[in-house]
Amino acid sequence: MTAVPTRSPLPTGLRWSAATSAFQIEGARDVDGRGRSIWDEFLEAPGAITDASTADLACDSYRHPEADVALVAGLGLDRYRFSIPWARVQPDGRGTANTVALDHYSRFVDRLLEVDVVPFPTLYHWEMPSAVEADGGWLSRDTVERFADYAAIVVDSLGDRVAHWYTLNEPAMTTLQGYAVGALAPGRQLLFDALPTVHHQLLAHARAAQVIRSRASAQVGLVNNHTWVLPLNDTAEDRDAAALYDLIHNRVFSEPLLAGEYPDLAAWGLPAMPVQDGDLDAIRASIDFYGINFYNPTTVTAADASSPIPFDIVPTPGVPVTGFGPEWPIMPVALRDLLVDLHARHPLLPPVIIGENGASFPEPDRAARVEDADRIAYLAGHIAAVGEAIAAGVPVEEYTVWSLLDNWEWADGYTQRFGLVHVDFATGERTPKASYDWYRDLIAGARSAAAAREETR
Ligand code: BGC
């Protein structure tokens, strides 16, 4: 086990947050008129979920939102990132709102405000209503307006109290894992034919941003998953493989938002995006803050000529790994490097929010106090990396831990625990881990240091 650092260099002036997503914590899949989503379909496919679990109970957060708010308040967070599921609000993915569901999230927002925590909802954390997917999902341009209609409904209900919105969570994972290789819902295996889903998601985000700003005084962002791509060998083939992976994982999602254009896809033999007049202007003007979820670097090597994909993702040599094994190498400096690199490419970068960062480790299933020194080391290392990026001039304004709670980790079911709080999925019992206490103390320390600085001004 990694030694716990006694002191981590604390970036000054950061806001502190933790995140969850609805399907991963709520349970109550058949409650209050919720419609089916692509995850309800996906988890029923034989072999789709590692432990064949269903997220029926998860953390029982829909029935007991007060339990989550108490943990949020106990940490002393500035902000809390959670998601609102489209299929609860519009069970058929269009038309009249389900007011019972809206009232639930309205009460949840009130509870957060009562404990002085700023709500940061995400409108889409991967749960597309099955009815929208049946009409083409993110492959169809029509989904853009359907998403904007859904955004309007939610903003009309919460916009008097919510001033910060994430539209989409990690469109890259939806495109790559959901539509290209099928490891996540909706489980399509279209390889490079999945690329139109990039543009339709970015456009849906941009339309939702317009709708939100026209109905409320609010800041809007999107959160991209970023990775730092390393060639396995210093050869032209591996450098090309790494550049292509960087393009489809990072740049194709970041550059339209930050520079108003797609990278040169034709240079890689890739099809053009289905862009129409005005799309890129709308996308370029769409963010007040830029969310980055970071977990790990990705090491890439050139694939055999016979492979349908020209790169292979391989273990990153010489670094420790999380509970996922070699798939999830731990390399905090990669977060600093990617932030500094992004800022160099886009000097007018808007305020950056680290929207998720965290790690799973093997931990007991039954209720227990977990001394998770490995998670503390992971978080401390990445917070220090953020501090180094800020010192190098990158405008980072917030750091968010994934996750507040152990939860249902998508295709990995209950086998990967990411929480600051242990959850016994058989009983629902929540037990703060050592990392919860550590994060609480770190936030309190940062706040006192900031107050002391104010006094000496
Ligand atoms: C997602 C989370 C997920 C986490 C860990 C992120 O890609 O936004 O929903 O649980 O990674 O895999």
Coordinates of C-alpha atoms in Angstrom, one line a residue, residues 12-351:
T12 CA -5.0 28.4 -3.3
G13 CA -8.5 29.6 -4.1
L14 CA -9.8 26.4 -5.5
R15 CA -13.4 25.4 -4.9
W16 CA -13.9 21.8 -3.7
S17 CA -16.6 19.4 -4.8
A18 CA -17.5 15.7 -5.1
A19 CA -19.6 14.0 -7.8
T20 CA -22.1 11.3 -8.4
S21 CA -24.4 10.3 -11.2
A22 CA -28.1 9.3 -11.0
F23 CA -28.1 5.8 -12.4
Q24 CA -25.0 4.8 -10.4
I25 CA -26.6 5.8 -7.0
E26 CA -30.3 6.2 -7.2
G27 CA -31.9 2.7 -7.5
A28 CA -35.7 3.1 -7.6
R29 CA -35.8 2.3 -11.3
D30 CA -39.5 1.8 -11.3
V31 CA -40.5 4.6 -9.1
D32 CA -42.4 7.9 -9.8
G33 CA -43.1 7.2 -13.5
R34 CA -39.4 6.8 -14.5
G35 CA -39.1 5.8 -18.2
R36 CA -36.6 3.3 -19.5
S37 CA -33.1 4.4 -20.5
I38 CA -30.4 2.8 -22.6
W39 CA -28.8 1.5 -19.4
D40 CA -32.0 -0.4 -18.4
E41 CA -31.7 -2.1 -21.8
F42 CA -27.9 -2.6 -21.7
L43 CA -27.8 -4.3 -18.3
E44 CA -30.3 -6.9 -19.4
A45 CA -28.0 -8.2 -22.2
P46 CA -26.4 -11.5 -21.1
G47 CA -22.8 -10.9 -19.9
A48 CA -23.0 -7.1 -20.2
I49 CA -22.4 -6.5 -16.5
T50 CA -19.4 -8.1 -14.8
D51 CA -21.3 -9.2 -11.7
A52 CA -24.7 -9.5 -13.5
S53 CA -26.1 -6.8 -11.1
T54 CA -28.9 -4.4 -12.0
A55 CA -28.5 -1.1 -10.1
D56 CA -32.0 -1.8 -8.7
L57 CA -31.0 -0.6 -5.3
A58 CA -27.5 0.9 -5.9
C59 CA -27.1 3.4 -3.0
D60 CA -30.8 3.9 -2.6
S61 CA -30.3 7.6 -3.1
Y62 CA -33.6 8.4 -4.8
R63 CA -35.4 7.2 -1.7
H64 CA -32.9 8.7 0.8
P65 CA -31.5 11.9 -0.7
E66 CA -31.1 13.3 2.8
A67 CA -28.4 10.7 3.5
D68 CA -26.3 12.0 0.6
V69 CA -26.8 15.6 1.6
A70 CA -25.7 14.9 5.1
L71 CA -22.4 13.4 3.8
V72 CA -21.9 16.4 1.4
A73 CA -22.5 18.8 4.3
G74 CA -20.1 16.8 6.5
L75 CA -17.3 17.2 4.0
G76 CA -17.8 21.0 3.9
L77 CA -18.0 21.0 0.1
D78 CA -18.4 24.3 -1.8
R79 CA -20.3 22.5 -4.6
Y80 CA -21.9 19.1 -5.3
R81 CA -22.1 17.6 -8.8
F82 CA -25.0 15.2 -9.4
S83 CA -27.1 14.3 -12.4
I84 CA -30.7 14.5 -13.4
P85 CA -31.9 11.6 -15.6
W86 CA -33.7 12.5 -18.8
A87 CA -35.8 9.4 -18.6
R88 CA -37.3 10.4 -15.2
V89 CA -38.1 13.9 -16.5
Q90 CA -39.4 12.8 -19.9
P91 CA -40.2 9.1 -19.7
D92 CA -40.7 8.9 -23.5
G93 CA -37.9 11.2 -24.4
R94 CA -40.3 13.9 -25.6
G95 CA -43.4 15.8 -24.5
T96 CA -44.8 16.8 -21.1
A97 CA -42.6 16.7 -18.1
N98 CA -43.1 14.2 -15.3
T99 CA -43.6 16.7 -12.5
V100 CA -43.2 14.2 -9.7
A101 CA -39.6 13.7 -10.8
L102 CA -39.0 17.4 -11.2
D103 CA -40.3 18.0 -7.7
H104 CA -37.8 15.4 -6.4
Y105 CA -34.9 17.3 -7.9
S106 CA -36.3 20.6 -6.8
R107 CA -36.4 19.4 -3.2
F108 CA -32.9 18.0 -3.6
V109 CA -31.6 21.4 -4.8
D110 CA -33.3 23.1 -1.8
R111 CA -31.6 20.6 0.6
L112 CA -28.2 21.5 -0.8
L113 CA -28.8 25.2 -0.6
E114 CA -29.9 24.8 3.0
V115 CA -26.5 23.4 3.9
D116 CA -24.7 26.1 1.8
V117 CA -23.6 23.9 -1.0
V118 CA -23.9 25.1 -4.6
P119 CA -25.7 22.7 -6.8
F120 CA -24.0 21.7 -10.1
P121 CA -26.4 19.4 -11.9
T122 CA -25.4 17.5 -15.0
L123 CA -28.3 17.1 -17.5
Y124 CA -27.0 14.0 -19.2
H125 CA -24.8 11.5 -17.5
W126 CA -25.2 8.7 -20.1
E127 CA -28.9 7.9 -19.5
M128 CA -30.6 8.4 -22.8
P129 CA -34.3 7.5 -22.8
S130 CA -34.8 4.3 -24.7
A131 CA -37.3 6.0 -26.9
V132 CA -34.7 8.5 -28.1
E133 CA -32.2 5.8 -28.8
A134 CA -34.8 3.9 -30.8
D135 CA -35.0 7.0 -33.1
G136 CA -31.3 6.9 -33.7
G137 CA -29.9 8.3 -30.4
W138 CA -26.8 10.4 -30.9
L139 CA -26.4 9.2 -34.5
S140 CA -29.5 11.3 -35.3
R141 CA -29.4 15.1 -35.6
D142 CA -33.0 15.2 -34.3
T143 CA -31.8 14.3 -30.9
V144 CA -30.2 17.8 -30.6
E145 CA -33.6 19.5 -30.4
R146 CA -35.1 16.8 -28.2
F147 CA -32.2 17.3 -25.7
A148 CA -32.8 21.1 -25.9
D149 CA -36.5 20.6 -25.1
Y150 CA -35.5 18.5 -22.1
A151 CA -33.0 21.1 -20.9
A152 CA -35.8 23.8 -21.1
I153 CA -38.1 21.7 -18.9
V154 CA -35.4 21.2 -16.2
V155 CA -34.2 24.9 -16.3
D156 CA -37.8 26.1 -16.0
S157 CA -38.1 24.0 -12.9
L158 CA -34.8 24.7 -11.2
G159 CA -33.3 27.7 -12.9
D160 CA -34.5 30.1 -10.1
R161 CA -32.0 28.3 -7.8
V162 CA -29.4 26.6 -10.0
A163 CA -26.9 29.0 -11.6
H164 CA -24.4 26.4 -12.9
W165 CA -25.2 23.6 -15.3
Y166 CA -23.2 20.8 -16.9
T167 CA -24.9 19.7 -20.1
L168 CA -23.2 16.4 -21.1
N169 CA -20.9 14.2 -19.2
E170 CA -18.0 12.8 -21.2
P171 CA -19.3 12.7 -24.8
A172 CA -16.0 10.8 -25.6
M173 CA -17.0 7.8 -23.6
T174 CA -20.4 7.8 -25.2
T175 CA -18.9 7.8 -28.7
L176 CA -15.9 5.5 -28.0
Q177 CA -17.3 3.1 -25.5
G178 CA -21.0 3.4 -26.3
Y179 CA -21.2 3.6 -30.1
A180 CA -17.8 2.6 -31.4
V181 CA -16.8 -0.5 -29.3
G182 CA -20.0 -1.3 -27.3
A183 CA -18.5 -1.6 -23.8
L184 CA -21.1 0.8 -22.5
A185 CA -24.7 1.5 -23.4
P186 CA -26.1 1.6 -26.0
G187 CA -23.6 -1.2 -26.9
R188 CA -23.1 -0.3 -30.6
Q189 CA -20.0 -1.5 -32.4
L190 CA -19.7 1.0 -35.2
L191 CA -16.0 1.8 -34.9
F192 CA -15.2 4.9 -36.9
D193 CA -18.9 5.1 -38.1
A194 CA -19.6 6.3 -34.6
L195 CA -18.0 9.7 -35.3
P196 CA -21.3 11.6 -36.1
T197 CA -22.2 11.1 -32.5
V198 CA -19.4 13.5 -31.6
H199 CA -20.9 16.3 -33.5
H200 CA -24.5 15.7 -32.5
Q201 CA -23.5 15.6 -28.8
L202 CA -21.5 18.9 -29.1
L203 CA -24.4 20.5 -30.9
A204 CA -26.9 19.2 -28.4
H205 CA -24.7 20.7 -25.7
A206 CA -24.6 24.1 -27.6
R207 CA -28.3 24.2 -28.1
A208 CA -29.0 23.4 -24.5
A209 CA -26.6 26.1 -23.5
Q210 CA -28.6 28.6 -25.6
V211 CA -31.8 27.4 -24.0
I212 CA -30.4 27.6 -20.5
R213 CA -29.1 31.1 -21.0
S214 CA -32.3 32.3 -22.5
R215 CA -34.4 31.2 -19.6
A216 CA -32.1 31.7 -16.5
S217 CA -29.1 33.6 -15.4
A218 CA -26.6 30.8 -15.4
Q219 CA -23.2 29.5 -16.3
V220 CA -22.9 26.5 -18.6
G221 CA -20.2 24.0 -19.2
L222 CA -19.6 20.6 -20.6
V223 CA -17.3 18.0 -19.0
N224 CA -14.9 16.2 -21.3
N225 CA -13.0 13.1 -20.4
H226 CA -9.3 13.9 -21.1
T227 CA -6.4 11.5 -21.1
W228 CA -2.7 12.2 -21.6
V229 CA -1.6 10.0 -24.5
L230 CA 1.9 8.5 -24.5
P231 CA 3.5 6.5 -27.4
L232 CA 4.8 3.1 -26.0
N233 CA 8.0 3.4 -28.1
D234 CA 9.7 6.4 -29.5
T235 CA 9.1 5.3 -33.1
A236 CA 7.2 7.1 -35.9
E237 CA 4.6 4.3 -35.9
D238 CA 3.8 4.7 -32.2
R239 CA 3.9 8.5 -32.3
D240 CA 1.3 8.3 -35.1
A241 CA -0.8 5.9 -33.2
A242 CA -0.7 8.1 -30.2
A243 CA -1.5 11.2 -32.2
L244 CA -4.6 9.5 -33.7
Y245 CA -5.7 8.3 -30.3
D246 CA -5.2 11.8 -28.9
L247 CA -7.4 13.1 -31.8
I248 CA -10.3 10.8 -31.2
H249 CA -10.3 10.8 -27.4
N250 CA -9.4 14.5 -26.7
R251 CA -9.1 16.9 -29.6
V252 CA -12.2 16.1 -31.5
F253 CA -14.2 17.0 -28.4
S254 CA -12.1 19.9 -27.1
E255 CA -11.2 21.9 -30.2
P256 CA -14.7 22.7 -31.5
L257 CA -15.5 24.1 -28.0
L258 CA -12.2 25.9 -27.4
A259 CA -11.3 26.9 -31.0
G260 CA -14.5 26.6 -33.0
E261 CA -13.2 23.9 -35.4
Y262 CA -12.6 20.2 -35.7
P263 CA -9.0 18.9 -36.0
D264 CA -8.1 17.8 -39.5
L265 CA -9.9 14.4 -39.8
A266 CA -9.2 13.9 -43.5
A267 CA -5.5 13.9 -42.8
W268 CA -6.1 10.6 -40.9
G269 CA -8.5 9.2 -43.5
L270 CA -11.5 9.8 -41.3
P271 CA -14.9 11.0 -42.5
A272 CA -15.9 14.6 -42.1
M273 CA -18.3 15.5 -39.3
P274 CA -21.9 16.3 -40.4
V275 CA -21.5 20.0 -39.8
Q276 CA -24.1 22.4 -41.1
D277 CA -23.9 26.2 -41.3
G278 CA -23.8 27.9 -37.9
D279 CA -23.0 24.7 -36.0
L280 CA -19.4 25.6 -35.1
D281 CA -20.2 29.2 -34.2
A282 CA -22.8 27.8 -31.7
I283 CA -20.4 25.3 -30.3
R284 CA -17.6 27.8 -29.9
A285 CA -19.8 30.2 -28.0
S286 CA -21.2 27.6 -25.7
I287 CA -19.1 27.3 -22.5
D288 CA -18.6 29.6 -19.5
F289 CA -16.4 26.9 -17.9
Y290 CA -14.6 23.9 -19.3
G291 CA -15.0 20.6 -17.4
I292 CA -12.2 18.0 -17.4
N293 CA -12.6 14.6 -16.0
F294 CA -9.2 12.9 -15.6
Y295 CA -8.4 9.4 -14.4
N296 CA -5.3 8.1 -16.1
P297 CA -2.8 8.4 -19.0
T298 CA -3.2 6.2 -22.0
T299 CA -0.2 4.4 -23.6
V300 CA -0.6 3.5 -27.2
T301 CA 1.3 1.4 -29.8
A302 CA 0.7 0.9 -33.5
A303 CA -1.6 -2.1 -34.2
D304 CA -1.0 -4.9 -36.8
A305 CA -1.9 -3.9 -40.3
S306 CA -4.8 -6.5 -40.1
S307 CA -6.5 -4.7 -37.2
P308 CA -9.7 -2.6 -37.9
I309 CA -8.3 0.0 -35.5
P310 CA -4.8 1.3 -36.1
F311 CA -3.7 1.5 -32.5
D312 CA -3.6 -0.7 -29.4
I313 CA -3.9 0.6 -25.9
V314 CA -1.3 -1.1 -23.7
P315 CA -0.3 -0.9 -20.0
T316 CA 1.8 2.2 -19.1
P317 CA 5.2 0.9 -18.0
G318 CA 6.6 1.6 -14.6
V319 CA 3.6 3.1 -12.7
P320 CA 1.2 1.7 -10.1
V321 CA -2.4 0.8 -11.0
T322 CA -5.9 1.0 -9.5
G323 CA -8.4 -1.7 -8.8
F324 CA -9.0 -2.0 -12.6
G325 CA -5.4 -3.3 -13.0
P326 CA -3.2 -2.2 -15.9
E327 CA -6.1 -0.6 -17.6
W328 CA -6.0 2.3 -15.1
P329 CA -2.4 3.4 -14.5
I330 CA -1.8 6.0 -11.8
M331 CA 0.3 9.0 -13.0
P332 CA -0.7 12.3 -11.4
V333 CA 1.9 14.2 -13.4
A334 CA -0.1 13.4 -16.5
L335 CA -2.9 15.6 -15.2
R336 CA -0.5 18.6 -14.8
D337 CA 1.0 17.9 -18.3
L338 CA -2.3 17.8 -20.0
L339 CA -3.6 21.0 -18.3
V340 CA -0.4 22.9 -19.2
D341 CA -0.6 21.5 -22.8
L342 CA -4.2 22.4 -23.2
H343 CA -3.6 26.0 -22.0
A344 CA -0.6 26.3 -24.3
R345 CA -2.8 25.2 -27.3
H346 CA -5.7 27.5 -26.1
P347 CA -4.4 30.5 -24.3
L348 CA -7.9 31.9 -23.8
L349 CA -9.0 28.8 -22.0
P350 CA -12.1 29.6 -19.9
P351 CA -12.1 28.7 -16.2

